[in-house]
Tab-separated table of C-alpha atoms in Angstrom:
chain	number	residue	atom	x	y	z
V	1	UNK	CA	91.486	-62.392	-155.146
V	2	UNK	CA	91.680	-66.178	-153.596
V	3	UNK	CA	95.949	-64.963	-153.331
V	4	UNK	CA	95.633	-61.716	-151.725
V	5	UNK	CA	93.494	-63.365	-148.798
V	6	UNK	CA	95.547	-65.949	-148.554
V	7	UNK	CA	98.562	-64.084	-147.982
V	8	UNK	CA	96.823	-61.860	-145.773
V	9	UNK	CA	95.579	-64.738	-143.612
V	10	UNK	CA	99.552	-65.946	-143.463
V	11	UNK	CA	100.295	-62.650	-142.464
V	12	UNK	CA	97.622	-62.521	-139.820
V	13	UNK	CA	99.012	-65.320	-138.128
V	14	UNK	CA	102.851	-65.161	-138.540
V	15	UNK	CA	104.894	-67.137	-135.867
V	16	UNK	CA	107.597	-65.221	-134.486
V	17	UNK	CA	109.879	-65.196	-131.260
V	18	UNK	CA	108.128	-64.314	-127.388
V	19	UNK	CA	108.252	-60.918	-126.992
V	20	UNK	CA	108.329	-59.377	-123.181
V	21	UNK	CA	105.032	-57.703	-124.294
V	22	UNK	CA	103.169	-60.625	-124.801
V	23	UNK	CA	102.452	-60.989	-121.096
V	24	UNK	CA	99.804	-58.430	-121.029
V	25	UNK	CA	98.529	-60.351	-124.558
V	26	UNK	CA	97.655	-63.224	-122.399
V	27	UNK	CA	100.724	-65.595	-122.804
V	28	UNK	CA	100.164	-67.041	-119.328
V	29	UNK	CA	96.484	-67.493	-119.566
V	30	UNK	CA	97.420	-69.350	-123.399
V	31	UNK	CA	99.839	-71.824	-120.821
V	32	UNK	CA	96.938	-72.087	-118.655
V	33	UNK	CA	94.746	-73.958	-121.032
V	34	UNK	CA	97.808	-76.157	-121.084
V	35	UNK	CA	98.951	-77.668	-117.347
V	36	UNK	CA	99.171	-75.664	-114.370
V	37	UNK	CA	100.137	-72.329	-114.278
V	38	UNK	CA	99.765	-69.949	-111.668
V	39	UNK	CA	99.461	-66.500	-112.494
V	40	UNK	CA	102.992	-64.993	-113.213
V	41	UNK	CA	103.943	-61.531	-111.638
V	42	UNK	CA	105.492	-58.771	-114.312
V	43	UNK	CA	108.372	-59.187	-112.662
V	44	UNK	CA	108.729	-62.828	-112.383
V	45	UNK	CA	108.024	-63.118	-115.896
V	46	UNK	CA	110.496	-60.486	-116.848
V	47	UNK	CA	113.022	-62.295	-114.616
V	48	UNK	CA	112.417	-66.193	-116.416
V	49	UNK	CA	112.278	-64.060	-120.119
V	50	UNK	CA	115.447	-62.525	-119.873
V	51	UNK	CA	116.926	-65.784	-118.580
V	52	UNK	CA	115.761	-67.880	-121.576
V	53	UNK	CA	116.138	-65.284	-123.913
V	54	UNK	CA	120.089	-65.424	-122.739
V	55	UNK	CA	120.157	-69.097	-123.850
V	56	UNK	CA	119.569	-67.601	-127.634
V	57	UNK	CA	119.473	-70.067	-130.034
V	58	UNK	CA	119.501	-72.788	-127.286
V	59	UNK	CA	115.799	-72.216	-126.190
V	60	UNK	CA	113.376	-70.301	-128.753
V	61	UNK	CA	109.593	-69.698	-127.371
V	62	UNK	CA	107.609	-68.741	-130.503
V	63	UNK	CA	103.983	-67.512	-130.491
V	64	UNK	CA	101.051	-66.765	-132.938
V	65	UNK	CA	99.079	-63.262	-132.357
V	66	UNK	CA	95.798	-62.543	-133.267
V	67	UNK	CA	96.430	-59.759	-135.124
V	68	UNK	CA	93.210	-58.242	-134.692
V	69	UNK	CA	92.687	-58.878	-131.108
V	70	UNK	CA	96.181	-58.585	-130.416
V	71	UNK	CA	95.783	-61.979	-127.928
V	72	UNK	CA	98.583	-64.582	-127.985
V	73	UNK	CA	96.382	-67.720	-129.471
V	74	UNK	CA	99.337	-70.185	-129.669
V	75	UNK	CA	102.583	-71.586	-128.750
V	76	UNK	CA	105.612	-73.681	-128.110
V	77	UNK	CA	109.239	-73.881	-127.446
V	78	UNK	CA	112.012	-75.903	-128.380
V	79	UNK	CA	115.756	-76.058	-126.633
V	80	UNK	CA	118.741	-77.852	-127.745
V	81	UNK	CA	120.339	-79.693	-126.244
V	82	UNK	CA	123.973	-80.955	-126.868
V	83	UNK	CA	125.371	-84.402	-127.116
V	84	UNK	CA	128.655	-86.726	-127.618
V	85	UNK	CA	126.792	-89.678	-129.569
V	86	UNK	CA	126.198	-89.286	-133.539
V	87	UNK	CA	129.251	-87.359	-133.974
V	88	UNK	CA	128.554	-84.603	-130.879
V	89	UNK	CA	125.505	-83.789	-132.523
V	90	UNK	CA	122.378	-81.990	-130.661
V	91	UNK	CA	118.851	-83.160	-130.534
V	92	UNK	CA	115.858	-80.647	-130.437
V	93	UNK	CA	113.254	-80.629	-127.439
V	94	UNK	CA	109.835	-79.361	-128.139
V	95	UNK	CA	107.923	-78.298	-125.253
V	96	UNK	CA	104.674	-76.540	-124.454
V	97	UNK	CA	102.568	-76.641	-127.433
V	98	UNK	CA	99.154	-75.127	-127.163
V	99	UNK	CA	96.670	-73.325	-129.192
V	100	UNK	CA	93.925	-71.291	-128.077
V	101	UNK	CA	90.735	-73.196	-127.613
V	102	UNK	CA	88.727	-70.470	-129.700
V	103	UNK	CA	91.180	-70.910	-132.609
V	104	UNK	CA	91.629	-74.589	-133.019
V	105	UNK	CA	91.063	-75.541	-137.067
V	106	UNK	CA	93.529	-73.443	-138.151
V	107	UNK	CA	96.433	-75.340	-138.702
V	108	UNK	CA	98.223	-73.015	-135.833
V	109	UNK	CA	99.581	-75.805	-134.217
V	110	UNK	CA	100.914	-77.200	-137.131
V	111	UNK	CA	102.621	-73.844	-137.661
V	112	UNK	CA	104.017	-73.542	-134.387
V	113	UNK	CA	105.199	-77.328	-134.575
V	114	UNK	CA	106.836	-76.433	-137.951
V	115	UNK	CA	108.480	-73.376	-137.033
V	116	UNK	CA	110.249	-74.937	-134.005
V	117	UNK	CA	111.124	-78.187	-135.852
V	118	UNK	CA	112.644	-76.010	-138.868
V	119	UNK	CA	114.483	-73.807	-135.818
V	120	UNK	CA	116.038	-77.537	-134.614
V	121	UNK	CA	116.982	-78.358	-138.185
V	122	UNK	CA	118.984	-74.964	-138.628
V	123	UNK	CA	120.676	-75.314	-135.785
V	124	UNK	CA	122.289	-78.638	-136.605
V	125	UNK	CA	120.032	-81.061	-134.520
V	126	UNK	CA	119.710	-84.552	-136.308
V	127	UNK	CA	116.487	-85.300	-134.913
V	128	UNK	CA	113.214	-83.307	-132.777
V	129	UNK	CA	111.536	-85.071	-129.775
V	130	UNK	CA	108.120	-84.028	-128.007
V	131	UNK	CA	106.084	-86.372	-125.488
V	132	UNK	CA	102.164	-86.149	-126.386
V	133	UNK	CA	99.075	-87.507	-124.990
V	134	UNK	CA	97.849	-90.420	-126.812
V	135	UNK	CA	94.967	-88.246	-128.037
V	136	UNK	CA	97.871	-86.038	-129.751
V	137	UNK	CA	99.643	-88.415	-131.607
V	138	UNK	CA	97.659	-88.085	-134.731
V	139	UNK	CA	98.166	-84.575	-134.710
V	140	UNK	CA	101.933	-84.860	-134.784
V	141	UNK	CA	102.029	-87.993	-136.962
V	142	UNK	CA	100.590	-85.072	-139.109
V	143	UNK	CA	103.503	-83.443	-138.579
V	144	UNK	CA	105.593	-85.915	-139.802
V	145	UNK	CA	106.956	-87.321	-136.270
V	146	UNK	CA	106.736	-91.386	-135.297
V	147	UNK	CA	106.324	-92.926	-131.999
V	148	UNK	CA	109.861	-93.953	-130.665
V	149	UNK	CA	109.624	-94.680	-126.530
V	150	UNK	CA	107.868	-94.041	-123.690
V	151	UNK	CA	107.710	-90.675	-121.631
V	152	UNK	CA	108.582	-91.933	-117.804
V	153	UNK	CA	108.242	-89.289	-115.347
V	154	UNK	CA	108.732	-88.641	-111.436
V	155	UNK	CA	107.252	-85.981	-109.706
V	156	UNK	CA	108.729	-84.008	-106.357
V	157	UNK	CA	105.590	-81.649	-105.724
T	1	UNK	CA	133.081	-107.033	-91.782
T	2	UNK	CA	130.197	-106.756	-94.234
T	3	UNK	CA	129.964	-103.151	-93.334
T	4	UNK	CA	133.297	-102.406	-94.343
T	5	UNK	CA	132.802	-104.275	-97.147
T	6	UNK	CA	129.924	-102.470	-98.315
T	7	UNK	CA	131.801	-99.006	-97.546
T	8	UNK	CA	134.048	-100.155	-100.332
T	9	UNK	CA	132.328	-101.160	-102.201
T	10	UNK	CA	130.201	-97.341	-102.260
T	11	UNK	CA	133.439	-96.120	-102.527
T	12	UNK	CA	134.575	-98.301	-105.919
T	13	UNK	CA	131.307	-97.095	-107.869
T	14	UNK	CA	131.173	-93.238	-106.517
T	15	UNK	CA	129.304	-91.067	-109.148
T	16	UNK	CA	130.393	-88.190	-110.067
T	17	UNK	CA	130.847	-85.457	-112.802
T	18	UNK	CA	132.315	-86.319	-116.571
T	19	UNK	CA	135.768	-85.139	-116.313
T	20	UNK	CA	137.951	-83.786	-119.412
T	21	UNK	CA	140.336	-87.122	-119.228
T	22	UNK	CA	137.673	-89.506	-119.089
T	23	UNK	CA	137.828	-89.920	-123.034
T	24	UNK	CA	140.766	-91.685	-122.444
T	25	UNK	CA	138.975	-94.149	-120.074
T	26	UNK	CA	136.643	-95.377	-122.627
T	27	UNK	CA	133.565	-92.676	-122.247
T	28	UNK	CA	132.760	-92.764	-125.709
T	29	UNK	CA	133.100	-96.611	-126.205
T	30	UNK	CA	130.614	-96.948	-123.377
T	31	UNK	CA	128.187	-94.428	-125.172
T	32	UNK	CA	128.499	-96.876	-128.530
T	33	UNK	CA	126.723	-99.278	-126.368
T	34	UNK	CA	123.567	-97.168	-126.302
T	35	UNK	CA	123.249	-96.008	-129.395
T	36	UNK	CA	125.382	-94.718	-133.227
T	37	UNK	CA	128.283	-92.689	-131.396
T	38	UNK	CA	130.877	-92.222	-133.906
T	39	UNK	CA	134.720	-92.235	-132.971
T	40	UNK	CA	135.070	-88.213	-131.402
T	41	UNK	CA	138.676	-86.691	-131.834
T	42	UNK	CA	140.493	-84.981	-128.835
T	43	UNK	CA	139.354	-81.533	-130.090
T	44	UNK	CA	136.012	-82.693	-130.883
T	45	UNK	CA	135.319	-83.812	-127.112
T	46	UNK	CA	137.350	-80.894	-125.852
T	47	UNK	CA	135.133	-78.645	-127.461
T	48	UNK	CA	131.789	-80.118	-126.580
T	49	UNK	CA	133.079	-81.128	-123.068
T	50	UNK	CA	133.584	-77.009	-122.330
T	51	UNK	CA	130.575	-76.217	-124.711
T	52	UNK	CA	128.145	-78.618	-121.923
T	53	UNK	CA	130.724	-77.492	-118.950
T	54	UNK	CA	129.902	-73.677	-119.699
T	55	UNK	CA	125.934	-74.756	-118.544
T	56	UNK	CA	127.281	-75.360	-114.781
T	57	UNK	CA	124.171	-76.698	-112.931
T	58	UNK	CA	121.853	-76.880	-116.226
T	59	UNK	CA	123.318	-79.193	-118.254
T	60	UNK	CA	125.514	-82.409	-115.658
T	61	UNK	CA	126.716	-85.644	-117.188
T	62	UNK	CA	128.088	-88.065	-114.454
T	63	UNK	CA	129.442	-90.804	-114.834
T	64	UNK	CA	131.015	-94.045	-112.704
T	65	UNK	CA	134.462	-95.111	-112.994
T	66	UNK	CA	135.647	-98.760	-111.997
T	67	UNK	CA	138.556	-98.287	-110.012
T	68	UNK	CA	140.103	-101.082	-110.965
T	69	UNK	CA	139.929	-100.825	-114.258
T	70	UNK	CA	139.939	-96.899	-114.215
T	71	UNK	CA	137.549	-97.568	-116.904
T	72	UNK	CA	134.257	-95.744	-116.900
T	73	UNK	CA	131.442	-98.383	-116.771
T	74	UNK	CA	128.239	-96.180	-116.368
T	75	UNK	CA	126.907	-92.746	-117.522
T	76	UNK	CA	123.704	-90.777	-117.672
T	77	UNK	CA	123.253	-86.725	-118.382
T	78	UNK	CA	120.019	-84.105	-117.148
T	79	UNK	CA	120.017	-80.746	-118.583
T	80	UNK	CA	117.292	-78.585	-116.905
T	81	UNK	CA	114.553	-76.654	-118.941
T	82	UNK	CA	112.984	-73.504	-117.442
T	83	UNK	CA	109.861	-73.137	-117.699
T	84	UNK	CA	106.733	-70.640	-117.469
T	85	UNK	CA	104.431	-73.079	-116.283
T	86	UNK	CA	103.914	-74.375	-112.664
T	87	UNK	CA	105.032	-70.436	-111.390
T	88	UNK	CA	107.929	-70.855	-113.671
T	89	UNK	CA	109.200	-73.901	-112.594
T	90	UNK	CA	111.720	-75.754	-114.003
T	91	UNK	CA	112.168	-79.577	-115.711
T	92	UNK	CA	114.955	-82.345	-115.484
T	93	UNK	CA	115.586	-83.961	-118.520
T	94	UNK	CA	117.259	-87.237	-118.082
T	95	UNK	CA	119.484	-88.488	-121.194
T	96	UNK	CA	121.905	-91.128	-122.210
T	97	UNK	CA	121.759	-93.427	-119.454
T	98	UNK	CA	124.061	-96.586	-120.346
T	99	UNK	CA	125.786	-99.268	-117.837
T	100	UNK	CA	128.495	-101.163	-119.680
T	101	UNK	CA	127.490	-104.731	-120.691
T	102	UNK	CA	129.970	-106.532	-118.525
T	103	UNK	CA	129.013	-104.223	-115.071
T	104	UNK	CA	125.104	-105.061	-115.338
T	105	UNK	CA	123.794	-106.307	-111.907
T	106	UNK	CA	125.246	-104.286	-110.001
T	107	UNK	CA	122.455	-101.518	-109.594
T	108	UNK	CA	124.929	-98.720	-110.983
T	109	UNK	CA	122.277	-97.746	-113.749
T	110	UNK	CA	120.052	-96.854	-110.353
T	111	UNK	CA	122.872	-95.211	-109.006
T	112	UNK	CA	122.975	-92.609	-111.978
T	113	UNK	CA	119.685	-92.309	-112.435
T	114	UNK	CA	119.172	-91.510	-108.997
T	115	UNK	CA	122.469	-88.301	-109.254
T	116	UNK	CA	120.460	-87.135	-111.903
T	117	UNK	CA	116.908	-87.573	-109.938
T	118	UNK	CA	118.898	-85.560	-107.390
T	119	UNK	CA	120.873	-82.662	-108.992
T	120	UNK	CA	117.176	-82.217	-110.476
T	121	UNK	CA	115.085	-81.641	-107.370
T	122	UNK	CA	117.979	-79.565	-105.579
T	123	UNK	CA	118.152	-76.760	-108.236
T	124	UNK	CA	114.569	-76.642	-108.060
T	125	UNK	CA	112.966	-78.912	-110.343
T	126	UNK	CA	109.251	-80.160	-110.000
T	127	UNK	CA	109.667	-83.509	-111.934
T	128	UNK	CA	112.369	-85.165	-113.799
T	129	UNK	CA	111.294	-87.184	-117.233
T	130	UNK	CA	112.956	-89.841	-119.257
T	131	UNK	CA	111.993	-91.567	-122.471
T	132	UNK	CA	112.896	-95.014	-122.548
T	133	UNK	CA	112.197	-98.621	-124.482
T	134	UNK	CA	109.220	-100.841	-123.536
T	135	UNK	CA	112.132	-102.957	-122.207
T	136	UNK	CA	113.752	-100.325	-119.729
T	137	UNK	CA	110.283	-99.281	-118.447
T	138	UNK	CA	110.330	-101.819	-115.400
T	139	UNK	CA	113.949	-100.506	-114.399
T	140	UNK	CA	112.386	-96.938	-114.747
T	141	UNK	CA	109.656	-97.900	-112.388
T	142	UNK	CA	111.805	-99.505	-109.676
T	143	UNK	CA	113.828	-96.013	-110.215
T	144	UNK	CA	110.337	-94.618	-108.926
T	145	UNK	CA	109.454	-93.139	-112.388
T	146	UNK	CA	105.653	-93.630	-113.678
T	147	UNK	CA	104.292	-93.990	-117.473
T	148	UNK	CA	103.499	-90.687	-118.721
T	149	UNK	CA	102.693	-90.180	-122.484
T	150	UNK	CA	104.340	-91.158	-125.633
T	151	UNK	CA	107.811	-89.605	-127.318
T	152	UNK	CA	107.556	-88.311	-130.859
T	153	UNK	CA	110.531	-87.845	-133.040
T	154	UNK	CA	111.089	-86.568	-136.369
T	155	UNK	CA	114.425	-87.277	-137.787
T	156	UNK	CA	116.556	-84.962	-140.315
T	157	UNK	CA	119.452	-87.608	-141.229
């Protein structure tokens, strides 16, 4: 019986691509437990989908949905980026990882971190980059990532 | 005199975009200073020069040429993310910044990294990140950049 549930649990929280539905599943509210994020009109968000989804390939936002209360309880994205060095090759950028507060323990964000690291691999990328907290870094040393450099950053706003 | 001076010199180390002939001028030596960039055949670069051209505005590589030399001596790239986050705002990410060895001192790796800094706050951006070595951090700073969290990579090759 130990199989059947386990496979049903799998099942239960399969990662797949962003749908244009998953607004109204509370996508934005997910991001809000991340950074800022200001509550997203139907049509903005249909606007900045359709853009990214147009990227294909280039820029994948994948999300985990509680099947039974049909919420969006994690997340992240990864885009490509190409380059000249290491034979033109590309390098993978993961971005925006969060998981639900309510479902933490699950290994979702090791799903999500999988699926977009497996997405960079298929594409032809010869290496994945995130920038974490130093709180995170265990998590993703879990993952099988290393600290390389520093994040630098300069804000506008 | 020392105005005039200075005028030409501004004029000697302009920035501006990567250009199609600028493999000839010793682009992809400069990038071997920076990291593993293997030898790229006409076709190759051809290719991935239109491939990162086709991104317009989301994806610049500039570069400075010595125009004495009409070699180029300095190079950096941004490629901007869009984002839900922040009223779907948008991210600069700075890459492959490199002054040739023998044209240090003469503040052109602030002169690309400010291009990038800029193309990234007109189209919109809210910040503009980096990752760099424990060594380039001070540079970064005088750039105006601040220490934000820690890069991750996981490689495939």
């Amino acid at each position: 019986m130990q199989s059947i549930s386990c496979s049903d649990e799998e099942k239960k929280f399969q990662v797949r691509k962003l749908e244009i539905s998953d607004k109204s599943k509370g996508f934005i509210e997910l991001l809000q437990q991340l950074t800022v994020c200001d509550s997203v009109s139907d049509e903005e968000f249909r606007s900045r989908f359709e853009e990214i989804s147009s990227y294909g390939d280039n820029h994948v936002i994948c999300v985990i949905e509680d099947g039974s209360s049909q919420k969006i309880i994690a997340t992240g994205s990864v885009f490509i980026e190409r380059k000249f060095i290491r034979n033109c090759s590309k390098v993978g950028h993961i971005e925006d990882v969060v998981v639900d507060s309510n479902a933490r323990g699950m290994q979702l964000g090791k799903k999500i971190v999988e699926y977009l690291t497996d997405h960079a691999r298929s594409v032809g990328c010869y290496k994945v980059i995130l920038d974490c907290s130093a709180k995170n870094r265990a998590f993703y040393e879990k993952c099988g990532f290393e600290q390389k450099e520093f994040e630098m950053a300069k804000y506008f706003i």
